Amino acid sequence: NRPRAESAQARELEQVRDQRLKLFDEYDRSVPKDIFGLTQMTSEVTSDPEYLSAMVDKMRIRGALIAVESFTEEGLGHINKGWNPVGEQMVRTIQAIQDRGILVLSSIMCGLESDTVDTIRTMRAFAIRSGTTLAQFTHYDVYRGTKDLHEMLSDNRHAATPGFVRKHKTELLRER
């Protein structure tokens, strides 16, 4: 049953892709050629050259926010973004997008539990090496309704239990 579900999902994603390419064609015919756009996209766009070209040529995208999040596998794992490229692969991804004429704003998350001073230095170095036009270093925080907040609250409730192992290194000082 599992392979069938994956292939149904793959077919659905292919249909969405085809619909968007048709929309890109319509946009190109309908909108003045001197109007350019900015967007947010995932690094996966580089895996589909036709789609990326349509974004540049037909949608006239000239700037994009790319959620880099972290340059380490451990950091990406912490925030459940295991599909993002890591390290030099992300550098090449940013360069490939910029080589197509899209200026990249790299959004990089700092303050993950796996981060160290060296990790932060590495993030800065990777941002520079990638040639990203702009780098945004955002601070990680836990918000109401997130899995991390729920887990940290649970850690606090069970902290006095003998043998209890915290899920997170970070400890909430207060619940509000």
Coordinates of C-alpha atoms in Angstrom, one line a residue:
N1 CA 0.0 0.0 0.0
R2 CA 2.8 2.4 0.8
P3 CA 4.3 2.6 -2.7
R4 CA 0.9 3.3 -4.2
A5 CA 0.4 6.2 -1.8
E6 CA 3.8 7.6 -2.7
S7 CA 3.1 7.4 -6.4
A8 CA -0.3 9.0 -5.9
Q9 CA 1.4 11.8 -4.0
A10 CA 4.0 12.1 -6.8
R11 CA 1.3 12.3 -9.4
E12 CA -0.5 15.0 -7.4
L13 CA 2.7 17.0 -7.1
E14 CA 3.4 16.7 -10.8
Q15 CA -0.1 18.0 -11.5
V16 CA 0.5 21.0 -9.2
R17 CA 3.8 21.6 -11.0
D18 CA 2.1 21.5 -14.4
Q19 CA -0.7 23.9 -13.2
R20 CA 1.9 26.3 -12.0
L21 CA 3.8 26.2 -15.3
K22 CA 0.5 27.0 -17.1
L23 CA 0.0 29.9 -14.7
F24 CA 3.5 31.1 -15.4
D25 CA 2.7 31.1 -19.1
E26 CA -0.6 33.0 -18.5
Y27 CA 1.2 35.5 -16.2
D28 CA 3.9 36.1 -18.9
R29 CA 1.2 36.9 -21.5
S30 CA -0.9 39.1 -19.2
V31 CA 1.5 41.1 -17.1
P32 CA 3.7 43.9 -18.5
K33 CA 7.3 42.8 -19.1
D34 CA 8.7 45.5 -16.9
I35 CA 7.1 44.2 -13.7
F36 CA 9.4 42.0 -11.6
G37 CA 8.7 39.9 -8.6
L38 CA 10.1 38.7 -5.3
T39 CA 9.1 35.4 -3.6
Q40 CA 10.0 32.8 -1.1
M41 CA 11.2 29.5 -2.4
T42 CA 12.8 26.3 -1.2
S43 CA 16.2 25.1 -2.3
E44 CA 14.6 22.2 -4.1
V45 CA 13.8 24.6 -7.0
T46 CA 17.3 23.8 -8.3
S47 CA 16.3 20.2 -8.9
D48 CA 13.8 21.3 -11.7
P49 CA 15.7 23.5 -14.2
E50 CA 12.5 24.0 -16.3
Y51 CA 10.6 25.3 -13.3
L52 CA 13.4 27.5 -12.2
S53 CA 13.8 28.9 -15.7
A54 CA 10.0 29.6 -15.9
M55 CA 10.2 31.5 -12.6
V56 CA 13.0 33.7 -14.0
D57 CA 11.8 34.1 -17.6
K58 CA 8.0 34.0 -17.3
M59 CA 7.3 35.2 -13.7
R60 CA 10.3 37.5 -13.8
I61 CA 11.3 36.6 -10.3
R62 CA 14.4 38.7 -9.4
G63 CA 14.7 38.1 -5.6
A64 CA 13.9 35.2 -3.3
L65 CA 14.0 34.4 0.4
I66 CA 15.6 31.0 0.9
A67 CA 15.1 29.4 4.3
V68 CA 18.6 28.0 4.8
E69 CA 17.8 27.6 8.6
S70 CA 21.1 25.9 9.5
F71 CA 24.2 24.7 7.7
T72 CA 24.6 21.6 9.9
E73 CA 22.7 18.3 9.7
E74 CA 22.2 18.4 13.5
G75 CA 20.6 21.9 13.3
L76 CA 18.3 20.9 10.5
G77 CA 17.3 17.8 12.3
H78 CA 16.4 19.8 15.4
I79 CA 13.9 21.9 13.4
N80 CA 12.7 19.0 11.2
K81 CA 14.2 20.4 8.0
G82 CA 16.1 17.3 7.0
W83 CA 15.4 17.9 3.3
N84 CA 17.4 21.1 3.1
P85 CA 20.9 20.8 1.6
V86 CA 23.8 21.0 4.1
G87 CA 27.1 22.8 4.0
E88 CA 28.7 23.1 0.6
Q89 CA 25.7 21.7 -1.1
M90 CA 23.6 24.6 0.2
V91 CA 26.4 27.0 -0.9
R92 CA 26.2 25.5 -4.5
T93 CA 22.3 25.7 -4.3
I94 CA 22.4 29.4 -3.5
Q95 CA 25.0 30.1 -6.2
A96 CA 22.9 28.1 -8.8
I97 CA 19.8 30.2 -8.0
Q98 CA 21.8 33.5 -8.2
D99 CA 23.5 32.3 -11.4
R100 CA 19.9 32.2 -12.9
G101 CA 19.5 35.9 -12.0
I102 CA 17.6 35.6 -8.7
L103 CA 19.1 37.5 -5.8
V104 CA 18.9 35.4 -2.7
L105 CA 18.1 36.5 0.8
S106 CA 19.4 33.6 3.0
S107 CA 17.4 33.2 6.2
I108 CA 19.6 31.5 8.7
M109 CA 18.4 30.5 12.2
C110 CA 20.7 31.1 15.1
G111 CA 20.3 29.8 18.7
L112 CA 19.3 26.2 18.0
E113 CA 20.1 23.9 20.8
S114 CA 22.9 22.3 18.7
D115 CA 24.5 25.7 17.9
T116 CA 27.9 26.6 19.4
V117 CA 30.1 29.7 18.9
D118 CA 31.9 27.7 16.1
T119 CA 28.5 26.9 14.5
I120 CA 27.7 30.6 14.3
R121 CA 31.1 31.4 12.8
T122 CA 30.5 28.6 10.3
M123 CA 27.1 30.0 9.4
R124 CA 28.7 33.4 8.7
A125 CA 31.5 31.9 6.6
F126 CA 29.0 29.8 4.6
A127 CA 26.9 32.9 4.0
I128 CA 29.9 34.8 2.7
R129 CA 31.2 31.8 0.6
S130 CA 27.8 31.3 -1.0
G131 CA 27.7 34.8 -2.3
T132 CA 24.2 35.3 -1.0
T133 CA 23.1 38.9 -1.7
L134 CA 21.6 39.3 1.8
A135 CA 21.9 37.2 4.9
Q136 CA 19.3 37.3 7.6
F137 CA 20.3 35.8 10.9
T138 CA 17.1 35.2 12.9
H139 CA 17.1 34.1 16.5
Y140 CA 15.4 30.7 17.3
D141 CA 12.6 31.0 19.8
V142 CA 9.8 28.6 20.9
Y143 CA 6.3 29.8 20.3
R144 CA 2.9 28.7 21.7
G145 CA 1.6 25.7 19.9
T146 CA 4.9 24.4 18.7
K147 CA 6.3 20.9 19.4
D148 CA 9.4 22.3 21.0
L149 CA 7.4 24.4 23.5
H150 CA 5.2 21.4 24.4
E151 CA 8.3 19.2 24.9
M152 CA 10.0 21.8 27.0
L153 CA 7.0 22.2 29.2
S154 CA 6.9 18.5 29.6
D155 CA 10.6 18.5 30.5
N156 CA 9.9 21.0 33.3
R157 CA 6.9 19.0 34.7
H158 CA 9.0 15.8 34.8
A159 CA 12.4 17.3 35.8
A160 CA 12.1 16.1 39.4
T161 CA 11.3 12.5 38.4
P162 CA 14.2 10.2 39.2
G163 CA 16.0 9.0 36.1
F164 CA 14.1 11.4 33.8
V165 CA 16.1 12.5 30.8
R166 CA 15.2 15.9 29.3
K167 CA 14.3 16.0 25.7
H168 CA 15.8 19.5 25.3
K169 CA 19.0 21.0 26.6
T170 CA 17.2 24.4 26.8
E171 CA 15.2 24.9 29.9
L172 CA 12.2 27.3 30.1
L173 CA 12.5 29.6 33.0
R174 CA 8.8 30.3 33.0
E175 CA 5.7 29.0 31.2
R176 CA 4.5 32.4 29.9

